[in-house]
PDB file of C-alpha atoms in Angstrom:
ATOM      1  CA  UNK A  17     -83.752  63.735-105.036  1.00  0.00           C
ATOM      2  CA  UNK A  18     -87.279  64.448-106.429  1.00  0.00           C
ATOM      3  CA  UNK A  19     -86.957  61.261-109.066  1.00  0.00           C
ATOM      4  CA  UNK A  20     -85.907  59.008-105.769  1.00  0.00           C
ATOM      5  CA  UNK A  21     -88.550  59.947-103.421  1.00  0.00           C
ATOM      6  CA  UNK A  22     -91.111  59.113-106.716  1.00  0.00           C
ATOM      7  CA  UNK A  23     -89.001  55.868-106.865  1.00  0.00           C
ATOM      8  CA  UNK A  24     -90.069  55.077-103.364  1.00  0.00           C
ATOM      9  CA  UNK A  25     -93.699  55.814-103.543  1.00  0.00           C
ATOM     10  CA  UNK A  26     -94.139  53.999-106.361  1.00  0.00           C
ATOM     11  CA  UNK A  27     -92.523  51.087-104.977  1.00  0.00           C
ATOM     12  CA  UNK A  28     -94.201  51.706-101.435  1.00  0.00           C
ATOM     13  CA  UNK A  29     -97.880  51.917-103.651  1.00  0.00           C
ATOM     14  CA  UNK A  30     -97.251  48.586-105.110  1.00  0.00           C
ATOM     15  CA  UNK A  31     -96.238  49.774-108.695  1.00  0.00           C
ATOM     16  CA  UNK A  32     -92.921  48.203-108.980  1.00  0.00           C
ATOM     17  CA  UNK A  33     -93.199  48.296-112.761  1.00  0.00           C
ATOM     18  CA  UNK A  34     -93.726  51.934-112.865  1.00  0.00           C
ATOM     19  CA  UNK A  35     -91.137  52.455-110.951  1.00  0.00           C
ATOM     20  CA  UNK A  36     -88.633  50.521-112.927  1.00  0.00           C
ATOM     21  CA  UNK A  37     -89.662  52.543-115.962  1.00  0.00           C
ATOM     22  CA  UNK A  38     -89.161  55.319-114.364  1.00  0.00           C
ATOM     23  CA  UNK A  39     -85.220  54.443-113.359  1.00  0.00           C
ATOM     24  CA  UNK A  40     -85.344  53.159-117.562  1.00  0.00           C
ATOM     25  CA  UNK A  41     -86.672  56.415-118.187  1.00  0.00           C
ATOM     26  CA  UNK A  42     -83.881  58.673-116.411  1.00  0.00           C
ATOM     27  CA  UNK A  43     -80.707  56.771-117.449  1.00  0.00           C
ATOM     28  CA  UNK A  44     -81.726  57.313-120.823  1.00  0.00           C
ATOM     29  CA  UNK A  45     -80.984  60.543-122.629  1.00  0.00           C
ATOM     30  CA  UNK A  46     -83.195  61.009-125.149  1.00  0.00           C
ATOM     31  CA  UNK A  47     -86.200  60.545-122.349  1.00  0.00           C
ATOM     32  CA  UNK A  48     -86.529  64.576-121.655  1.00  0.00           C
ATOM     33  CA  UNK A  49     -87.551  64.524-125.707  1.00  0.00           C
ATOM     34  CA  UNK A  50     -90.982  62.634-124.661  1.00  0.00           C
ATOM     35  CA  UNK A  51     -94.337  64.503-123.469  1.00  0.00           C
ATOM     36  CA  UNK A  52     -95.373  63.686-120.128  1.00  0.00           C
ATOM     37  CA  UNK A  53     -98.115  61.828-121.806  1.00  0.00           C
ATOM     38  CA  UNK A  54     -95.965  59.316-123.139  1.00  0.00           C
ATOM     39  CA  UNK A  55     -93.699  58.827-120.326  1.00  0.00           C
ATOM     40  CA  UNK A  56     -96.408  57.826-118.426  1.00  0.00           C
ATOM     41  CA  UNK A  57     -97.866  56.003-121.158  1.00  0.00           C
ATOM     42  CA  UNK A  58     -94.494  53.885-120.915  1.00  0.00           C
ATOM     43  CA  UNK A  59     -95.005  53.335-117.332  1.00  0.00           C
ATOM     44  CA  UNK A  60     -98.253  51.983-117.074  1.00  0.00           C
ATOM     45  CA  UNK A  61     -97.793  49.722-120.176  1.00  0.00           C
ATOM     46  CA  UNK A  62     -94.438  48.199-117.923  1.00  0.00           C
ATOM     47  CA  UNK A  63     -96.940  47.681-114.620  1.00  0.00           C
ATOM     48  CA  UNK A  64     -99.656  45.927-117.000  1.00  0.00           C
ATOM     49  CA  UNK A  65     -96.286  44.005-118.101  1.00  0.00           C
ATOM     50  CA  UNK A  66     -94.798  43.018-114.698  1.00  0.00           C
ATOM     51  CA  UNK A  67     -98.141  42.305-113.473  1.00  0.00           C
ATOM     52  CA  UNK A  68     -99.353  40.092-116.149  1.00  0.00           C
ATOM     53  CA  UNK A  69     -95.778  38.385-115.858  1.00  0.00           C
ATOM     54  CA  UNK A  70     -96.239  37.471-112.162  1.00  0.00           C
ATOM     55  CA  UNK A  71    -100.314  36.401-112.723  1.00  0.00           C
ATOM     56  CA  UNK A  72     -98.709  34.090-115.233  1.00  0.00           C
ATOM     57  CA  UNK A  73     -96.036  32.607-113.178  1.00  0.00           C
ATOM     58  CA  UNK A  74     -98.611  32.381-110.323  1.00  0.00           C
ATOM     59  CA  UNK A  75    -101.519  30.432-112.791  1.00  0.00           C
ATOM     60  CA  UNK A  76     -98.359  28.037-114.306  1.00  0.00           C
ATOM     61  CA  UNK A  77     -97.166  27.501-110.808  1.00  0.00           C
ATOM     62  CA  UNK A  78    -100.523  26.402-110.509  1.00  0.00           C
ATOM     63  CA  UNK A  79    -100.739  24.252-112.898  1.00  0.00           C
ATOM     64  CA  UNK A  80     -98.026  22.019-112.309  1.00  0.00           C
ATOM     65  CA  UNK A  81     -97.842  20.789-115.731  1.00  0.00           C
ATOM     66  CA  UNK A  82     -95.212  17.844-116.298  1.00  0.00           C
ATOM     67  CA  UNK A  83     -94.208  18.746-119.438  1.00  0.00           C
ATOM     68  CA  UNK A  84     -91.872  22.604-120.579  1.00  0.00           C
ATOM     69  CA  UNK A  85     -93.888  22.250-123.637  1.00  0.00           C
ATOM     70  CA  UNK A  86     -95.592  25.280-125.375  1.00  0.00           C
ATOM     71  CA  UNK A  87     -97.734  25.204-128.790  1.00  0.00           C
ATOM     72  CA  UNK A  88     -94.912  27.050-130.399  1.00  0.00           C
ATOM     73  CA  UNK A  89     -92.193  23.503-130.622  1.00  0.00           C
ATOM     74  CA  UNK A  90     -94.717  21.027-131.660  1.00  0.00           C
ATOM     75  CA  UNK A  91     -93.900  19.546-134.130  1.00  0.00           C
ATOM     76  CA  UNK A  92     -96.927  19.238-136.952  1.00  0.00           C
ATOM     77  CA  UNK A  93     -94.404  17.937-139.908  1.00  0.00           C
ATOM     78  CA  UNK A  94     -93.548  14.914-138.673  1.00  0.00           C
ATOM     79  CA  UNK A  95     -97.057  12.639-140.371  1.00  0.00           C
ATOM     80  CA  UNK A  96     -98.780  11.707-136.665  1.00  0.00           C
ATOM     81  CA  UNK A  97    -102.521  12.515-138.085  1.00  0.00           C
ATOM     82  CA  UNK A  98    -102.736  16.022-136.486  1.00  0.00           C
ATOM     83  CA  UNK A  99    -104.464  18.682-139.171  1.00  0.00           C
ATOM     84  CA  UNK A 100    -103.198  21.663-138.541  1.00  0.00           C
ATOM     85  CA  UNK A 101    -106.592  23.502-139.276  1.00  0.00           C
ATOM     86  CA  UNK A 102    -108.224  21.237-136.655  1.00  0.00           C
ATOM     87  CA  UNK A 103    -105.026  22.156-134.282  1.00  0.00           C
ATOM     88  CA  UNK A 104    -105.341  25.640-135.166  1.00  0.00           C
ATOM     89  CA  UNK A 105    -109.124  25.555-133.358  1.00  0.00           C
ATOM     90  CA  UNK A 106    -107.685  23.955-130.136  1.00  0.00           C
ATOM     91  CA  UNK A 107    -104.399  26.637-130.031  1.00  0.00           C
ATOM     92  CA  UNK A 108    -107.492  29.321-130.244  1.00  0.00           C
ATOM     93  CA  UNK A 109    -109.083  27.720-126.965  1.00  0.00           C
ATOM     94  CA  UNK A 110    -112.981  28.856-127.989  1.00  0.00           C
ATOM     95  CA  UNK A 111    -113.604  24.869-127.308  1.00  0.00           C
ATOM     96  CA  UNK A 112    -112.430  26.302-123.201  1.00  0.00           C
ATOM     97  CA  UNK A 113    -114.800  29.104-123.508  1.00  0.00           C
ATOM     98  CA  UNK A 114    -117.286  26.387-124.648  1.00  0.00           C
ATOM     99  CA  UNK A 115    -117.198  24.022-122.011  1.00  0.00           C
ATOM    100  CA  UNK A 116    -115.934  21.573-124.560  1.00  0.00           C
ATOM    101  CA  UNK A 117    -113.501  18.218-124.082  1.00  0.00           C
ATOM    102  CA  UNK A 118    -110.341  16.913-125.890  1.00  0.00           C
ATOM    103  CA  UNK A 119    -109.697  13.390-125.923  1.00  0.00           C
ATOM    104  CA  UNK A 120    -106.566  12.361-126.983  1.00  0.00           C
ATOM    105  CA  UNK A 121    -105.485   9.005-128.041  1.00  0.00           C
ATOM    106  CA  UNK A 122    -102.679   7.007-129.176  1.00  0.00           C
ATOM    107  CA  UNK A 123     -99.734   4.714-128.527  1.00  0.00           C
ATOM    108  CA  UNK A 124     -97.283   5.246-126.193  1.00  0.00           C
ATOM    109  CA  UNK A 125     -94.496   7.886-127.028  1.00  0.00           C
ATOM    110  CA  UNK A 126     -96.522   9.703-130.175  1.00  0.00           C
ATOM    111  CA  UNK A 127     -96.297  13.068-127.603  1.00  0.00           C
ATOM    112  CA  UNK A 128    -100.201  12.935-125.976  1.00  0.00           C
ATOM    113  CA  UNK A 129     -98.505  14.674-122.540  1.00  0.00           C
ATOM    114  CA  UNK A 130     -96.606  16.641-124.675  1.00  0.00           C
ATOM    115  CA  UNK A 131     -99.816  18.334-126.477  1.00  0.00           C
ATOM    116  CA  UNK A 132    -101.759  18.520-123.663  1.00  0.00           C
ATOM    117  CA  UNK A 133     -99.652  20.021-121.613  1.00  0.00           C
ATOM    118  CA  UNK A 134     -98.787  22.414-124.295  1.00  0.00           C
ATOM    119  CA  UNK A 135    -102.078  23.245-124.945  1.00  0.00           C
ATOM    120  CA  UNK A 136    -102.388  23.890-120.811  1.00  0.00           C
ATOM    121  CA  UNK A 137     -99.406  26.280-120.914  1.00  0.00           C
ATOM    122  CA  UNK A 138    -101.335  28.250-123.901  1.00  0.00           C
ATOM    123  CA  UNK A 139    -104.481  28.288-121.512  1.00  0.00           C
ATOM    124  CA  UNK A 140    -102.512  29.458-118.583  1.00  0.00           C
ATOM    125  CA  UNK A 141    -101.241  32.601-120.917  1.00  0.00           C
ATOM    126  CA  UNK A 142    -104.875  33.060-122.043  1.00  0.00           C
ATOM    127  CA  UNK A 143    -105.476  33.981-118.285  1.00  0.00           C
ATOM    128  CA  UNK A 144    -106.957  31.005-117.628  1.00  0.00           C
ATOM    129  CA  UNK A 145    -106.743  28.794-114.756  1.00  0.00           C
ATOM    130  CA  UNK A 146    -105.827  25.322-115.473  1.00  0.00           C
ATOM    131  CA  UNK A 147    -104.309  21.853-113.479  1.00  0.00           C
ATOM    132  CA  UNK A 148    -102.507  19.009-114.447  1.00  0.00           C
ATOM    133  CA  UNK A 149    -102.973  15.478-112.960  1.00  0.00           C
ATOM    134  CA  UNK A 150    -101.462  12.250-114.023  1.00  0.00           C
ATOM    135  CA  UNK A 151    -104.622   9.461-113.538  1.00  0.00           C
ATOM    136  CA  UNK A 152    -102.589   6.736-111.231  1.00  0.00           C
ATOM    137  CA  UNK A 153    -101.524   9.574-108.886  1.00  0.00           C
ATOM    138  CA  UNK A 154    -104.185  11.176-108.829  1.00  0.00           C
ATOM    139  CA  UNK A 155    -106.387   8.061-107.920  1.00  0.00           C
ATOM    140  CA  UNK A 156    -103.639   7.680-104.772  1.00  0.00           C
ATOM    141  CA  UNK A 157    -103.963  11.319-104.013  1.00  0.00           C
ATOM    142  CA  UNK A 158    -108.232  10.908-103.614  1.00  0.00           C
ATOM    143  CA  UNK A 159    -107.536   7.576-101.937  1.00  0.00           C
ATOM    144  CA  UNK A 160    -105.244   9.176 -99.066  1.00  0.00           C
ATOM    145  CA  UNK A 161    -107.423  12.564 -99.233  1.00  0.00           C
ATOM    146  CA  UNK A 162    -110.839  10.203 -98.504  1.00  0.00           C
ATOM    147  CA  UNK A 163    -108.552   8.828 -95.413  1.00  0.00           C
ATOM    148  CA  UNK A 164    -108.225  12.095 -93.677  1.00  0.00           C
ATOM    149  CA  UNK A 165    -111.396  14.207 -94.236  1.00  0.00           C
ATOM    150  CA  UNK A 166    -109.948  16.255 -97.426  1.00  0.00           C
ATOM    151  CA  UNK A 167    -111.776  14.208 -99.987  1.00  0.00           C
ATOM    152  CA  UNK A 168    -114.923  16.356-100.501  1.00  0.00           C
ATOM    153  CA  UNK A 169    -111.707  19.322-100.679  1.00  0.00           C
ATOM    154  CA  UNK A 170    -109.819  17.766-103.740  1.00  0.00           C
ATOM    155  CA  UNK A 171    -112.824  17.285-105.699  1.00  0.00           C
ATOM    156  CA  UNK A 172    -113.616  20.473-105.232  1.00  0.00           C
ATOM    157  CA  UNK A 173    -110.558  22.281-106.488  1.00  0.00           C
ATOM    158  CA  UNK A 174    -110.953  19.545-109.366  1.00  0.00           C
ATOM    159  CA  UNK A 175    -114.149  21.094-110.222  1.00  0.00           C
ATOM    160  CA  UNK A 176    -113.194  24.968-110.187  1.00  0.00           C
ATOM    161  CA  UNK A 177    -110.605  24.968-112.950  1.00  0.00           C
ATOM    162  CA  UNK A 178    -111.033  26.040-115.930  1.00  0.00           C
ATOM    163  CA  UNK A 179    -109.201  23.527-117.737  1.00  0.00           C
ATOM    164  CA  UNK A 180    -108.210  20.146-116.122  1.00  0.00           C
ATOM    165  CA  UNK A 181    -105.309  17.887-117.733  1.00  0.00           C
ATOM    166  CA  UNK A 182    -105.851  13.894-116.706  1.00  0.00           C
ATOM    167  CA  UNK A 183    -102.545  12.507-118.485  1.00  0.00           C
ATOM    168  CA  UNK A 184    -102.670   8.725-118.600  1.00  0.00           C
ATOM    169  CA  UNK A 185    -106.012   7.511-118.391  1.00  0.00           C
ATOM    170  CA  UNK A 186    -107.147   3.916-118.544  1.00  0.00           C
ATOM    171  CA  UNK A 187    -103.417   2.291-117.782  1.00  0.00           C
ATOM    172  CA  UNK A 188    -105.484  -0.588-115.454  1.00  0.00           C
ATOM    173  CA  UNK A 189    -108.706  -1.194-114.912  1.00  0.00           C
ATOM    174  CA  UNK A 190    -110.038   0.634-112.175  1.00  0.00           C
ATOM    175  CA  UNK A 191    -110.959  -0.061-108.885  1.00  0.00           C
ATOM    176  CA  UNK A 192    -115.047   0.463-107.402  1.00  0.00           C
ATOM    177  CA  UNK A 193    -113.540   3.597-105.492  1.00  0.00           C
ATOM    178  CA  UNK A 194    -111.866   5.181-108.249  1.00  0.00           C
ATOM    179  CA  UNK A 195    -114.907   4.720-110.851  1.00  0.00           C
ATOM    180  CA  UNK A 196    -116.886   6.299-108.285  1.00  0.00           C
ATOM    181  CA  UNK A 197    -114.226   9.253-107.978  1.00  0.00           C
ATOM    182  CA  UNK A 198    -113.947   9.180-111.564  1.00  0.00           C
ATOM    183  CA  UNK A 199    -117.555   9.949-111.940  1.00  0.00           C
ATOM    184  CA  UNK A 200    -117.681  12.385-109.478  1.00  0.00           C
ATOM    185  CA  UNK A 201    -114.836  14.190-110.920  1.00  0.00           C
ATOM    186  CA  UNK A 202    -116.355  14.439-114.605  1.00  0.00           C
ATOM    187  CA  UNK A 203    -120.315  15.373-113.371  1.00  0.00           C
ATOM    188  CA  UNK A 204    -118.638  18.190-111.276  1.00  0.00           C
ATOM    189  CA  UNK A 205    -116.920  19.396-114.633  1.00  0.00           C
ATOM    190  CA  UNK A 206    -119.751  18.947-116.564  1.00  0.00           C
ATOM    191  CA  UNK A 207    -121.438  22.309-118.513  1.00  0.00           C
ATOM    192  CA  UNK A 208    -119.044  24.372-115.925  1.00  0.00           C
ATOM    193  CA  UNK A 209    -115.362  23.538-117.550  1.00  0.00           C
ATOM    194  CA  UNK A 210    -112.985  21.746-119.856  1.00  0.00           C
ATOM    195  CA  UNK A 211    -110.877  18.707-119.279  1.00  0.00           C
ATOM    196  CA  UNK A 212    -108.282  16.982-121.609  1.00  0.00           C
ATOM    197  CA  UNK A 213    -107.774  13.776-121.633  1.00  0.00           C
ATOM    198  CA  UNK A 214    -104.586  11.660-122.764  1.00  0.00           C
ATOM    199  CA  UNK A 215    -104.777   7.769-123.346  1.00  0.00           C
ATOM    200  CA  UNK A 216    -103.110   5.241-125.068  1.00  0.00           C
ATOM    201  CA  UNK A 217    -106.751   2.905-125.074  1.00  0.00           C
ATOM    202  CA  UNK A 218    -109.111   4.195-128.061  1.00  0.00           C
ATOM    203  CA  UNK A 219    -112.268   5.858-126.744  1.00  0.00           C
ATOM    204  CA  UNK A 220    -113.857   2.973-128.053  1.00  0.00           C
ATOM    205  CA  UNK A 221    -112.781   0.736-125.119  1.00  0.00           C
ATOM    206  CA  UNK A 222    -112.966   2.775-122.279  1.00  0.00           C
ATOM    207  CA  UNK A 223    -116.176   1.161-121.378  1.00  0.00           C
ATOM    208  CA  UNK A 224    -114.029  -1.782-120.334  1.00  0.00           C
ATOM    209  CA  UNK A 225    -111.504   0.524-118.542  1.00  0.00           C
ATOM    210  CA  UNK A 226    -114.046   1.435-116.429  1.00  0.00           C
ATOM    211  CA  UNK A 227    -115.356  -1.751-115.890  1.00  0.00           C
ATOM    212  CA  UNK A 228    -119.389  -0.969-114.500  1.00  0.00           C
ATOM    213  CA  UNK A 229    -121.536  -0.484-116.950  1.00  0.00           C
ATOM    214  CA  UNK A 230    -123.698   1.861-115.327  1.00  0.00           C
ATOM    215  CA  UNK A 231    -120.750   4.217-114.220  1.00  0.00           C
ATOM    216  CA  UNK A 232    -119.300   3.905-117.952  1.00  0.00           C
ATOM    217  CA  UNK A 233    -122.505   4.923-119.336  1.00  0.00           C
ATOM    218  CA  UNK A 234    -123.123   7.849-117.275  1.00  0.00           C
ATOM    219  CA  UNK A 235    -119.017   8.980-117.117  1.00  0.00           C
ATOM    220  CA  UNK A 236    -119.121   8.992-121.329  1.00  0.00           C
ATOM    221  CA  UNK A 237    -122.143  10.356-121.644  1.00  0.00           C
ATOM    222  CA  UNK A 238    -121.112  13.676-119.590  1.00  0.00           C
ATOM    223  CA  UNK A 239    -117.602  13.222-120.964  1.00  0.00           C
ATOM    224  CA  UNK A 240    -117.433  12.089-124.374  1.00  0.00           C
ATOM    225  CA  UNK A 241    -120.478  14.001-126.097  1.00  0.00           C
ATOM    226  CA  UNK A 242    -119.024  17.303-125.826  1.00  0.00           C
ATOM    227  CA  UNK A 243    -115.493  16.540-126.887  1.00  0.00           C
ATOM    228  CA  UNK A 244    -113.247  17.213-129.533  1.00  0.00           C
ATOM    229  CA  UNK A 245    -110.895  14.040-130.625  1.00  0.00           C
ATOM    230  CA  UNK A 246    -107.542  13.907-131.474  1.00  0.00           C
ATOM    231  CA  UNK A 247    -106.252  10.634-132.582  1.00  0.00           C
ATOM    232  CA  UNK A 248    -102.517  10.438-132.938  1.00  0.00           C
ATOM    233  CA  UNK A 249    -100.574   7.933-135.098  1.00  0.00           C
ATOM    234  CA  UNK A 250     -96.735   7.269-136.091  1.00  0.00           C
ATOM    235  CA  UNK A 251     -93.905   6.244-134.281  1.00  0.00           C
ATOM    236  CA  UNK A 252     -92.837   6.776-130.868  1.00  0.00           C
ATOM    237  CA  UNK A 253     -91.503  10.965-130.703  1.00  0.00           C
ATOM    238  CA  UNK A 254     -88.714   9.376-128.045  1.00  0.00           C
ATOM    239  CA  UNK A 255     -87.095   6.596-130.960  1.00  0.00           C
ATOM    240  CA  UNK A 256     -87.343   9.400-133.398  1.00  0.00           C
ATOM    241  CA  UNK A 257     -85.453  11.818-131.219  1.00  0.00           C
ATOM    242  CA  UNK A 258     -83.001   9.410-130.331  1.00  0.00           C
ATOM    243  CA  UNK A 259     -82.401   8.079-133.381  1.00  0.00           C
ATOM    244  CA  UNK A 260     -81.714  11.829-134.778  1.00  0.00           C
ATOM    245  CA  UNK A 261     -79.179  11.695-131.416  1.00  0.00           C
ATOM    246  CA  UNK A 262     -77.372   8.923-132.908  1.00  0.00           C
ATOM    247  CA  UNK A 263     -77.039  10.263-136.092  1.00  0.00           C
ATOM    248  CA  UNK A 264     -75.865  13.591-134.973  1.00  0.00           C
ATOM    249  CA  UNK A 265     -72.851  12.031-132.515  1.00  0.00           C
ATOM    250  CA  UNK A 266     -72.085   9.578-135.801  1.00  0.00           C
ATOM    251  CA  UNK A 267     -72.048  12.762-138.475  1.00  0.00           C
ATOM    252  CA  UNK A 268     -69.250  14.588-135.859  1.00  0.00           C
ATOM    253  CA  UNK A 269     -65.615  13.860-136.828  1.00  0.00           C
TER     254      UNK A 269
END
C-alpha cells in the first residue's frame, strides 16, 4: 500500500520517471540489496532520462526535418570529397556555438538534404533548437504569410533558432519579393545564429541566383564570410543505392 500511494504522488508531482523506477525497483529482487542512496540515485537518473527523451521529441517535432537521417549512417567511404576530420568539426557543432554557416554544394542526388538534415538531428540532441525549410516552399509560405498580416511573425521565428536548414537553394532565379525576404531572413540570423545551406549551384554563382546586385552583395557578405564549405562530388547516392538493389534481387536464387 505504502509503495502505491508513493506511486501516485510521484506521478501526481510530475515525476513520471521516478515513479516508473520505482515500480522497476520493486519487481526486482535483488533491489532491497541497494542503500537508499542508490535507489534514489536510480530514480532521478530515469526522470533526467524521460525528461530529456520528451525535450527531444518536442525540439525534433520542431524541427520538421525531411530527412530520418542521423550522423551515425552517413556514409564517409563512398569517395564524395567529405574529410572526415573536417566532418568531425561540424558533428562537434562548436561552428553552432560560433554563430558560424555551412554551405553545402553539389549535384543533385550526392546526399546535401541528407547531411544537413543529419547534422540538424545531431543539433536537436545537443539541446539545441533547430528548423528545417525547403527554399521554394518556404518562399510560398512568406508569400501567403505577407497576404494575411503573419509576415513580420514567420521571420521572426526564422530568426530565433538556433540552427536554420534552407534545403534547395537557388533552383530559379528569384523573384524582387523573395530577394527581399531572402535578405531579411539572413541579416536577422546574422552574429545571433547558424544556418545551413544546401544547393546544387556553386557559391560562386549565387550572385546570379539572386539576380540584384546590391541584395547579392549585402546577402553574401552576412552569409558567406562566416561559413564553413562543404563541396560534395561523385555520383548520385539514389543510382548507387539502386544499383546495389539490383544487384541484390539478381544475386538471390
Amino acid at each position: 500500500m505504502l509503495a502505491n500511494h508513493t506511486h501516485e504522488r510521484l506521478a501526481a508531482l510530475g515525476l513520471p520517471g521516478m515513479a516508473k523506477a520505482l515500480d522497476d525497483q520493486q519487481r526486482q529482487p535483488d533491489t532491497a540489496a541497494l542503500t537508499f542512496e542508490v535507489r534514489l540515485g536510480l530514480m532521478i537518473d530515469r526522470e533526467v532520462t524521460e525528461r530529456d527523451n520528451k525535450r527531444l521529441v518536442a525540439r525534433l517535432k520542431f524541427a520538421a526535418l525531411r530527412q530520418a537521417a542521423i550522423i551515425e549512417d552517413i556514409d564517409l567511404r563512398t569517395p564524395r570529397g567529405i574529410e572526415r576530420a573536417f566532418f568531425a568539426k561540424l558533428v562537434d557543432g562548436d561552428w553552432i556555438a560560433r554563430k558560424q554557416n555551412l554551405l553545402i554544394t553539389g549535384p543533385t542526388g550526392v546526399g546535401k538534404s541528407w547531411i544537413a538534415c543529419a547534422l540538424g538531428h545531431k543539433a536537436c540532441r545537443d539541446n539545441r533548437s533547430v528548423l528545417y525549410h525547403r527554399m521554394p516552399r518556404l518562399f510560398e509560405a512568406l508569400a501567403l504569410a505577407r497576404g494575411d498580416g503573419r509576415h513580420a511573425r514567420l521571420l521572426k521565428g526564422l530568426a530565433r533558432v538556433e540552427l536554420l536548414i534552407l534545403d534547395d537553394w537557388g533552383l530559379a532565379p528569384l523573384t524582387g519579393d523573395q530577394r527581399r525576404d531572402l535578405l531579411e531572413i539572413v541579416d536577422d540570423r546574422h552574429q545571433r545564429g547558424s544556418t545551413i545551406i544546401t544547393s546544387q549551384v556553386p557559391v560562386d554563382h549565387w550572385h546570379e541566383v539572386i539576380a540584384d546586385p546590391t541584395i547579392a552583395d549585402a546577402v553574401l557578405d552576412r552569409l558567406v564570410h562566416n561559413a564553413h564549405r562543404l563541396v560534395i562530388r561523385g555520383d548520385s547516392m539514389r543510382k548507387i543505392t539502386a544499383k546495389t538493389s539490383n544487384l541484390d534481387a539478381a544475386s538471390k536464387p
